[in-house]
Short mmCIF file of C-alpha atoms and ligand atoms in Angstrom, two decimals:
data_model
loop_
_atom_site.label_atom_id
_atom_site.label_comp_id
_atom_site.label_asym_id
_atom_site.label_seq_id
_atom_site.Cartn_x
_atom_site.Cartn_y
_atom_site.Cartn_z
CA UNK A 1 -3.35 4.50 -36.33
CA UNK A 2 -3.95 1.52 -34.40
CA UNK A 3 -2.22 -1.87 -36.14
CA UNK A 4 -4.94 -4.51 -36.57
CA UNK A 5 -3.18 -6.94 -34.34
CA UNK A 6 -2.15 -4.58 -31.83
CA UNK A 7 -4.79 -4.40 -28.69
CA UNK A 8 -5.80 -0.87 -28.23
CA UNK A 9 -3.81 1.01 -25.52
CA UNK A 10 -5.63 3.17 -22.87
CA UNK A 11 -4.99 6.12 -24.88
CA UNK A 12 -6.22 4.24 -27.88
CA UNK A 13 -9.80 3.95 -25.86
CA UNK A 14 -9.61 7.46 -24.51
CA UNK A 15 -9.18 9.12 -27.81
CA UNK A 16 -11.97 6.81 -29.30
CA UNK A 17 -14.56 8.69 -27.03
CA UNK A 18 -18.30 7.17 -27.21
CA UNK A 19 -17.82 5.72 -23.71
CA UNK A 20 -16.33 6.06 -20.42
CA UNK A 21 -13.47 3.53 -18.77
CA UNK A 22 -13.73 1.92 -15.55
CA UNK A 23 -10.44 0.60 -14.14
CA UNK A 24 -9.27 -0.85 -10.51
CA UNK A 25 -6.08 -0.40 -8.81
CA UNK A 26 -4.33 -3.21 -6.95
CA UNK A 27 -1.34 -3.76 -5.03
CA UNK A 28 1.20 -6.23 -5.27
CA UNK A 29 0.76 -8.92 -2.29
CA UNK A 30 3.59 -9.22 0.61
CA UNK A 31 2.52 -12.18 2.26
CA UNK A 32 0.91 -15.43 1.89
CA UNK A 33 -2.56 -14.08 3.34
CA UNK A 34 -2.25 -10.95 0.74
CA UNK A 35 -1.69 -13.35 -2.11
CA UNK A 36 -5.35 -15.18 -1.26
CA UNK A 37 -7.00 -11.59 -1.21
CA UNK A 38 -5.37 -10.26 -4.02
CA UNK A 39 -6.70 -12.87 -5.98
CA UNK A 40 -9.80 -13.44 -4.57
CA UNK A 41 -10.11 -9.83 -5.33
CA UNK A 42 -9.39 -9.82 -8.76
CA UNK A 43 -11.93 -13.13 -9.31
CA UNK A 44 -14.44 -11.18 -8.19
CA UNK A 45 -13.65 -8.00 -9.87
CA UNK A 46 -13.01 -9.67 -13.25
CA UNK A 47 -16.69 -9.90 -14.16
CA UNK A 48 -17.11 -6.11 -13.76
CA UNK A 49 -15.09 -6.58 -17.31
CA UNK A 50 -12.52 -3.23 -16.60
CA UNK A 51 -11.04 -1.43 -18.78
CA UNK A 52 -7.46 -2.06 -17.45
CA UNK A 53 -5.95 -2.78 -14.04
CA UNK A 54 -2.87 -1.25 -12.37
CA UNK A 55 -0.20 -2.48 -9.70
CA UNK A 56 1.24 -0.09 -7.53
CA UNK A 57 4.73 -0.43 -6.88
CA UNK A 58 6.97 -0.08 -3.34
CA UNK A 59 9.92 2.05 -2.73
CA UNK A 60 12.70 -1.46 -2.29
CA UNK A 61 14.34 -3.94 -4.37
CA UNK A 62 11.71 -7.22 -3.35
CA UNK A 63 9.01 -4.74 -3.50
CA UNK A 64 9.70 -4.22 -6.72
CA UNK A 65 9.96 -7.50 -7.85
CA UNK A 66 6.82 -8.50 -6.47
CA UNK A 67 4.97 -5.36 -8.55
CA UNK A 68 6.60 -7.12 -11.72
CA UNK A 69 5.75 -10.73 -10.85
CA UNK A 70 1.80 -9.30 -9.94
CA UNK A 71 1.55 -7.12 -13.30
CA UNK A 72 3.28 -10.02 -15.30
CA UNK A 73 0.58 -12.66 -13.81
CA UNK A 74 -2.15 -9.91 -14.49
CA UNK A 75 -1.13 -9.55 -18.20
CA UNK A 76 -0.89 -13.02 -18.99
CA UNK A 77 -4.99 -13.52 -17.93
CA UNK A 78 -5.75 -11.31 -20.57
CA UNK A 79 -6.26 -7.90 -18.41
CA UNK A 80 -4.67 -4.89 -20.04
CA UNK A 81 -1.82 -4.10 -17.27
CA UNK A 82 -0.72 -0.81 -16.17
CA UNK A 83 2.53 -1.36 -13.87
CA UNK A 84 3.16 1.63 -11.83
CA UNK A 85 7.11 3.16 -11.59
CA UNK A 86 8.31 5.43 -8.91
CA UNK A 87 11.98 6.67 -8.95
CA UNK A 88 12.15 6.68 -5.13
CA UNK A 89 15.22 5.54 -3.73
CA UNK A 90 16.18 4.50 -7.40
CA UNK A 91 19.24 4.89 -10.09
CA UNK A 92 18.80 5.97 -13.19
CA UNK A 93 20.31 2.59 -14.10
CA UNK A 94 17.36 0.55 -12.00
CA UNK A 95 15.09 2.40 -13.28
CA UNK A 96 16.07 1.41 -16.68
CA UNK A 97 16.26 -1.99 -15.73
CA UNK A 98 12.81 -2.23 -14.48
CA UNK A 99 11.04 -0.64 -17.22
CA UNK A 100 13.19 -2.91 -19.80
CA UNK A 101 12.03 -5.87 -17.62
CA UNK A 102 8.53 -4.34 -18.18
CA UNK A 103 8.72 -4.22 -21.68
CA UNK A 104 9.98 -7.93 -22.24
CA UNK A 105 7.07 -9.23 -19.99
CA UNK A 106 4.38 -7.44 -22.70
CA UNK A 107 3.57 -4.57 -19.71
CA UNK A 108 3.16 -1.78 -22.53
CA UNK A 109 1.51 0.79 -19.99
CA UNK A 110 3.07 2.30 -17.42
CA UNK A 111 2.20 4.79 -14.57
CA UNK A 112 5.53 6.92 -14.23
CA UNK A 113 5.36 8.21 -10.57
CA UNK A 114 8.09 10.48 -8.75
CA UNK A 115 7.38 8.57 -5.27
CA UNK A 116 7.28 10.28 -1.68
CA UNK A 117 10.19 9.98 0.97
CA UNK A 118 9.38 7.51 3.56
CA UNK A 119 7.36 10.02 5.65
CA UNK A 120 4.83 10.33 2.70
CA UNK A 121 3.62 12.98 0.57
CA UNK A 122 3.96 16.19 3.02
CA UNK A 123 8.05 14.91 3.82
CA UNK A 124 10.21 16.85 1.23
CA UNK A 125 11.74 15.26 -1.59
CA UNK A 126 15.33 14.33 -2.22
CA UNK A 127 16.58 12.69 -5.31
CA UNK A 128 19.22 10.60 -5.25
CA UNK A 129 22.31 11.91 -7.14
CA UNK A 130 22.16 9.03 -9.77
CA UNK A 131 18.32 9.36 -9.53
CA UNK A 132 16.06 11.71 -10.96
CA UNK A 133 14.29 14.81 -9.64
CA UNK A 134 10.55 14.43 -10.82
CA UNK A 135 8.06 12.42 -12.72
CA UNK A 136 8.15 14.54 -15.70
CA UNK A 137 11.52 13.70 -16.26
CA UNK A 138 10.92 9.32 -15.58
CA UNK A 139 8.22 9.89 -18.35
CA UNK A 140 11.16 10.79 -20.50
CA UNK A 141 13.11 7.82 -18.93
CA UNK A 142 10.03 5.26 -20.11
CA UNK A 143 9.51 7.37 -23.48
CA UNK A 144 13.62 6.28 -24.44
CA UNK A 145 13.62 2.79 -22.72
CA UNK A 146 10.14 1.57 -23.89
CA UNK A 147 9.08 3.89 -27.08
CA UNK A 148 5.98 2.02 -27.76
CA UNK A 149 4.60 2.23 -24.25
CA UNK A 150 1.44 4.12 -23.13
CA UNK A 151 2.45 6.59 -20.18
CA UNK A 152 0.56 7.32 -17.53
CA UNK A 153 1.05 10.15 -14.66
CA UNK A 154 -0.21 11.15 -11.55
CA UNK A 155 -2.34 14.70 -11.28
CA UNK A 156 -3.70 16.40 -8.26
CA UNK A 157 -7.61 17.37 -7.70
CA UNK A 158 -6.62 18.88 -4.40
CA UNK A 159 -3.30 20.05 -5.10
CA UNK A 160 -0.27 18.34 -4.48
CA UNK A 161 1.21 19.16 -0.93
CA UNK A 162 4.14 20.73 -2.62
CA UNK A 163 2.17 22.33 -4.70
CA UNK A 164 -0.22 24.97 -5.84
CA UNK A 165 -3.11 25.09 -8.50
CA UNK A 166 -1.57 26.91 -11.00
CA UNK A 167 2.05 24.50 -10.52
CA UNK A 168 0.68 21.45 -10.57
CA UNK A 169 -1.23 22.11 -14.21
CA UNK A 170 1.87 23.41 -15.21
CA UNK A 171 3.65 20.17 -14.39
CA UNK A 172 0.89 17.87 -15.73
CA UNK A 173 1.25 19.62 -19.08
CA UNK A 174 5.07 19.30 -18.95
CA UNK A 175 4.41 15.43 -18.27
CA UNK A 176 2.09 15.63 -21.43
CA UNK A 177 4.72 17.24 -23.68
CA UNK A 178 7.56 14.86 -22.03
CA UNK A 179 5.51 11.77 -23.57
CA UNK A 180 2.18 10.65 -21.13
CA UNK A 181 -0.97 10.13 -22.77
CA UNK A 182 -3.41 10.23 -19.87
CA UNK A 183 -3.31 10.84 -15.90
CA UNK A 184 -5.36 9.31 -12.91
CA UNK A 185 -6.01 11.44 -9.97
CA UNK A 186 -4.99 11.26 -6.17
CA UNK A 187 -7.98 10.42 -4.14
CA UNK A 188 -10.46 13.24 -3.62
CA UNK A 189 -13.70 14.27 -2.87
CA UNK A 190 -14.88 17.05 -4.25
CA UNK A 191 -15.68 17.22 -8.20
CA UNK A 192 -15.73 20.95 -8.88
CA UNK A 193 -11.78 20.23 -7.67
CA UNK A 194 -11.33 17.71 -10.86
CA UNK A 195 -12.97 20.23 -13.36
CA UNK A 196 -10.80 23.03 -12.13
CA UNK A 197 -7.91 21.17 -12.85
CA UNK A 198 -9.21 19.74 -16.36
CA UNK A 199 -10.05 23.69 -16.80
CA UNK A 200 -6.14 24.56 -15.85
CA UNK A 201 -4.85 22.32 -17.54
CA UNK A 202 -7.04 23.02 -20.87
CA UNK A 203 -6.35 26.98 -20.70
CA UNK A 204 -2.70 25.88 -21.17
CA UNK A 205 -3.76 24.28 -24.26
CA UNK A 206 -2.71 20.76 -22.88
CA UNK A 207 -5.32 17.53 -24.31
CA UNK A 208 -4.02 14.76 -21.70
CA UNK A 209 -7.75 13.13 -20.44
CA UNK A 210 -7.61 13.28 -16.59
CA UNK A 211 -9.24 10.07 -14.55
CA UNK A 212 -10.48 10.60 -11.52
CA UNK A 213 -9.28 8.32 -9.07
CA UNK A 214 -12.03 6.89 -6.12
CA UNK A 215 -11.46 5.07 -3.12
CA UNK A 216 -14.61 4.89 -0.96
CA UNK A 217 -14.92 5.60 3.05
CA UNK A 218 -15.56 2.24 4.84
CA UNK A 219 -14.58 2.58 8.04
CA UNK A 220 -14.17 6.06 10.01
CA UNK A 221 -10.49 5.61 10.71
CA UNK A 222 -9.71 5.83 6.80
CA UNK A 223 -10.44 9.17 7.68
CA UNK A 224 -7.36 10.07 9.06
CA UNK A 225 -5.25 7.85 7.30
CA UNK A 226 -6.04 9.60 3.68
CA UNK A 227 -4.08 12.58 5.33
CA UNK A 228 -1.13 10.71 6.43
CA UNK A 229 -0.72 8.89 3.16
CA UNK A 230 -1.75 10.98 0.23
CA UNK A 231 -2.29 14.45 1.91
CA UNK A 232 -5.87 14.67 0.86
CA UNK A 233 -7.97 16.79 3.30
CA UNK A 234 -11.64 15.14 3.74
CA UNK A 235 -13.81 17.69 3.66
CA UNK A 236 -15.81 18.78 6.61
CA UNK A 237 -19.31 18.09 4.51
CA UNK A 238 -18.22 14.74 4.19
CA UNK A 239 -16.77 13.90 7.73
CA UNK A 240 -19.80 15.36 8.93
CA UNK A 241 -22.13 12.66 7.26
CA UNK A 242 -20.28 10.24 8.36
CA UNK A 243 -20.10 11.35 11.99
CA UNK A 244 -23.67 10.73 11.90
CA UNK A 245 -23.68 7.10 11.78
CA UNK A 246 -19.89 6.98 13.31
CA UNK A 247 -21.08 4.28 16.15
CA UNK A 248 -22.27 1.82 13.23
CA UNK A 249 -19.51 0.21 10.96
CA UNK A 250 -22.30 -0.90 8.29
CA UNK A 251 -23.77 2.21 8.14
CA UNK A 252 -20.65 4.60 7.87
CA UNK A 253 -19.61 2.13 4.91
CA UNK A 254 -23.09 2.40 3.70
CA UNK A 255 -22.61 6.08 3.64
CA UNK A 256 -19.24 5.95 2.30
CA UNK A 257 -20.14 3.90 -1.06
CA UNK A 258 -23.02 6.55 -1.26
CA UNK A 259 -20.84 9.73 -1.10
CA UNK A 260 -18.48 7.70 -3.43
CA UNK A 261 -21.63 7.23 -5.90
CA UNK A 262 -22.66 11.10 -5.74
CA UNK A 263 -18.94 11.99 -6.38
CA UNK A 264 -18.45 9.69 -9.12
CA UNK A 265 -21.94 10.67 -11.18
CA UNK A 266 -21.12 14.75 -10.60
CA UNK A 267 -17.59 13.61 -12.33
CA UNK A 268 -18.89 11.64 -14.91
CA UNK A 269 -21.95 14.24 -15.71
CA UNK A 270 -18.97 16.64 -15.56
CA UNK A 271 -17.19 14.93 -18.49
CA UNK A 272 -14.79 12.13 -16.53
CA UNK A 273 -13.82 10.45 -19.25
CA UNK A 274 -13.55 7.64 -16.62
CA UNK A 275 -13.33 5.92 -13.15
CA UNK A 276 -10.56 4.50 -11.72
CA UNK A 277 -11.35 2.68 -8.41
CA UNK A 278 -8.34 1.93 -5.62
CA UNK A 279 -9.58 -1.32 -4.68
CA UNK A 280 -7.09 -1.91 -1.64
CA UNK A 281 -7.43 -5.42 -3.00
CA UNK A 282 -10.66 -6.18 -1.87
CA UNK A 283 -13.67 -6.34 -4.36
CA UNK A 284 -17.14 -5.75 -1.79
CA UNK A 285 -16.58 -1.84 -1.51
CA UNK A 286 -15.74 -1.41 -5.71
CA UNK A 287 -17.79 -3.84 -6.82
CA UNK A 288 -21.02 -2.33 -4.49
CA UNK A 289 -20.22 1.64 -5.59
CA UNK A 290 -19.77 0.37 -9.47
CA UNK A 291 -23.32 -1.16 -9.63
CA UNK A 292 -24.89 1.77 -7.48
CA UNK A 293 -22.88 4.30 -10.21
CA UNK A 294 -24.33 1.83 -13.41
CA UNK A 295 -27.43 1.95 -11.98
CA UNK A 296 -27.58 6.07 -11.64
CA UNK A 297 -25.75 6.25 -14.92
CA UNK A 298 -26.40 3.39 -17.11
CA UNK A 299 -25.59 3.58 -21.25
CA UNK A 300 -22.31 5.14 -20.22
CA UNK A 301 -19.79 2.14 -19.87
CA UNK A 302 -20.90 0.64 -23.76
C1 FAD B 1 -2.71 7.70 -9.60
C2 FAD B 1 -1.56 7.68 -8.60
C3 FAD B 1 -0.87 6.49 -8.39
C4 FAD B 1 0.19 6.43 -7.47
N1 FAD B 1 0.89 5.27 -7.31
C5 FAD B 1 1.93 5.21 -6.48
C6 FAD B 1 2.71 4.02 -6.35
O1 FAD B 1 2.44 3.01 -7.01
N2 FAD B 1 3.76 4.00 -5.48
C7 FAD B 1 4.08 5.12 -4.74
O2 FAD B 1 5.05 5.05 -3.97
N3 FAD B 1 3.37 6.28 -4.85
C8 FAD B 1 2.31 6.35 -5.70
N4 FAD B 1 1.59 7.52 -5.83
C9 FAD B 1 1.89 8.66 -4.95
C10 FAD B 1 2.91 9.61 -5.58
O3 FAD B 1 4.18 9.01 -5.50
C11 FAD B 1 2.89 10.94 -4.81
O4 FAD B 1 1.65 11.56 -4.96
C12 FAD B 1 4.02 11.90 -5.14
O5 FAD B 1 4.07 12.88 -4.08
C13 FAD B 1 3.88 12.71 -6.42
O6 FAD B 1 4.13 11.99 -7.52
P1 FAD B 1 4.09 12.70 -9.00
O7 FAD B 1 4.37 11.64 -9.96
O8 FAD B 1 2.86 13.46 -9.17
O9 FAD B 1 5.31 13.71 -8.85
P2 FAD B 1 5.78 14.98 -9.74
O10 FAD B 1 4.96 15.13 -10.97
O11 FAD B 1 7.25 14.85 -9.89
O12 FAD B 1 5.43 16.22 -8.81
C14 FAD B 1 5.59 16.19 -7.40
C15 FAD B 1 5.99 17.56 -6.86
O13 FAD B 1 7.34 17.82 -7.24
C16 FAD B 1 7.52 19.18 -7.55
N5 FAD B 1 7.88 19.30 -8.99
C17 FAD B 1 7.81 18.33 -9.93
N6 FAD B 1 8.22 18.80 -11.13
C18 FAD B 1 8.54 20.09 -10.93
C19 FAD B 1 9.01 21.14 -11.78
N7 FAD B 1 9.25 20.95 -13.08
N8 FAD B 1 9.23 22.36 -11.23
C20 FAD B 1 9.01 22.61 -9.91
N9 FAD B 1 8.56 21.66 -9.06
C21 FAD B 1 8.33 20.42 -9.56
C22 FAD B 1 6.20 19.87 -7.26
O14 FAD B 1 6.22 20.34 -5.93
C23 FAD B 1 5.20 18.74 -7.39
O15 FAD B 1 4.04 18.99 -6.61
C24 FAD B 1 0.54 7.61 -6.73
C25 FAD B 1 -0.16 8.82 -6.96
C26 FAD B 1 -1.18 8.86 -7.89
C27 FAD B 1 -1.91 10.14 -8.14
#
C-alpha cells in the first residue's frame, strides 16, 4: 500500500489503471550547446505535464556522471526521474556505486539495462569478468542495493537481435520475477508486434505492463540510423510512405508524426497502458505527435 507521504511510483500509477501514462526520454547533455537544448527541451515539454521522465546513460566514467548530475537536476524540479543503468564496460562494484549514488540523490526508479558493445545492438556481448552477464541479473543488483526502488527493463516489439520471440518473453518474465515492475519498448513500428509480445509474455503467466516506446521519423536518414543503433527494421509500408515525399524535409516529418500518431492510437486502442516518447532532446516532434494522439484519443490521459 502506498504510504501517504510517499509520491506514487510508476508502478504505483500502472497498477491504479483508469488512465494511460505519457512519459519522454532524454539524454544527458555532453556539451555546452546540448545543455541549452536539453533544457530548452524539457521547458517546453514540461507543460505536456508527463508522467515521468528518463535519462539515458553512456557506456564511460564522465558519461556516467553526467546521467547522474541530469537525473539529479530533473528530480529536484519536481519530475518523477527514471535514471537509466547499463552494466556495459562496468564492475559489479561501479555498478553498486552508481545505483547507491542514485538512491542518496532521491532517484527511486531505475531502468536496469544490459548495454550493447561499442558496435551496437547486432555486435555480440561480452561481460566483463567482474561484470555481469545480463539485465535480469542488474535488476537483482538494484533490487539488493536500492530495495525500495521501482525497476524498470527493456523489452523487444521486434525481437531483440540476439534474440527470438519466444526468448525474449522468456527473459522479460525472468526480469519480472528478478524484481522489475514495468518495461518500455525498443523503438518500433508495427503494433500487432507489441500485442504479440504482451500476448507471450501473458501466456507465461507474467503481469509486468509493457510501454511502448515511440520515436517519430523526421528526416529520411533516421531511416537508416534506427538499424545501426537499435536493430529495428523499418518496415517497407512505412519507408514506402515516406519515399513519397522523400525530396521535401517538412513533408517527410509531416508524415513521420502521422505514422507515429496511427501507431500510437492502434497501441493505445490495443491496451498500451502508455506512451513513452524518445525525445532526442528536442520538444517540436513530441510535443506535435502528443497533441495529434490527444486529439484522436482524448479522455485517455485523465
Ligand atoms: C527502453 C530502453 C532504454 C534503453 N536505454 C539505454 C541506455 O540508456 N543506454 C544504453 O547504452 N542502451 C540503452 N538501451 C539499449 C539496450 O542496452 C540494448 O537494447 C541491449 O541490447 C539489450 O538490453 P536488455 O536490457 O534488454 O538486455 P538483456 O535483457 O540482458 O537481454 C539482451 C540479450 O541477452 C541475451 N540474454 C539475456 N538474458 C539471457 C538469458 N537468461 N538466457 C539466454 N540469453 C540471455 C539474449 O540474447 C537477449 O536478447 C535501451 C533499450 C531500451 C529498450
Amino acid at each position: 500500500m502506498t504510504s501517504p507521504t510517499r509520491k506514487p511510483t510508476i508502478a504505483d500509477l500502472l497498477a491504479a489503471g483508469g488512465r494511460r501514462l505519457h512519459s519522454f526520454e532524454f539524454m544527458p547533455p555532453r556539451s555546452e550547446e546540448d545543455v541549452y537544448r536539453l533544457w530548452s527541451a524539457t521547458d517546453a515539454l514540461a507543460p505536456l505535464d508527463p508522467d515521468f521522465i528518463s535519462v539515458t546513460y553512456g557506456a564511460n566514467g564522465s558519461r556516467r556522471d553526467r546521467t547522474l548530475r541530469c537525473s539529479q537536476h530533473m528530480v529536484s524540479t519536481g519530475l518523477r526521474t527514471v535514471g537509466h543503468l547499463t552494466a556495459v564496460d562496468q564492475g559489479v562494484a561501479d555498478l553498486e556505486r552508481m545505483v547507491a549514488d542514485y538512491a542518496d540523490s532521491g532517484i527511486d526508479h531505475i531502468l536496469a539495462i544490459r548495454g550493447d558493445m561499442p558496435g551496437g545492438a547486432t555486435e555480440p556481448w561480452v561481460a566483463r569478468a567482474d561484470g555481469l552477464p545480463n539485465a535480469t541479473e542488474l535488476v537483482k543488483l538494484v533490487r539488493r542495493v536500492h530495495p525500495e526502488a521501482c525497476i524498470g527493463v527493456g523489452a523487444f516489439p521486434d525481437t531483440h537481435p540476439a534474440g527470438s520471440p519466444d526468448l525474449d518473453a522468456r527473459i522479460l518474465v525472468d526480469k519480472y520475477e528478478a524484481g522489475a515492475s514495468f518495461a518500455i519498448t525498443q523503438l518500433f513500428f508495427v503494433a500487432d508486434h507489441w500485442s504479440r509480445l504482451v500476448e507471450r509474455v501473458r501466456a507465461l503467466g507474467c503481469p509486468i505492463p509493457i510501454i511502448p516506446g515511440i520515436m517519430p521519423i523526421t528526416s529520411y536518414g533516421q531511416i537508416c540510423r534506427f538499424t545501426e543503433l537499435a536493430g529495428t527494421v523499418v518496415p517497407d509500408e512505412v519507408v514506402a510512405r515516406v519515399d513519397q515525399v522523400k525530396d521535401d524535409k517538412a513533408a517527410v516529418r509531416r508524415v513521420g508524426i502521422e505514422m507515429a500518431a496511427e501507431l500510437c492510437c492502434q497501441l493505445l486502442d490495443a491496451g498500451a497502458p502508455g506512451l513513452h516518447y524518445f525525445t532526442l532532446n528536442r520538444s517540436r516532434a513530441t510535443t506535435e505527435l502528443h497533441a495529434m494522439v490527444t486529439r484522436l484519443r482524448p479522455g485517455l490521459w485523465g
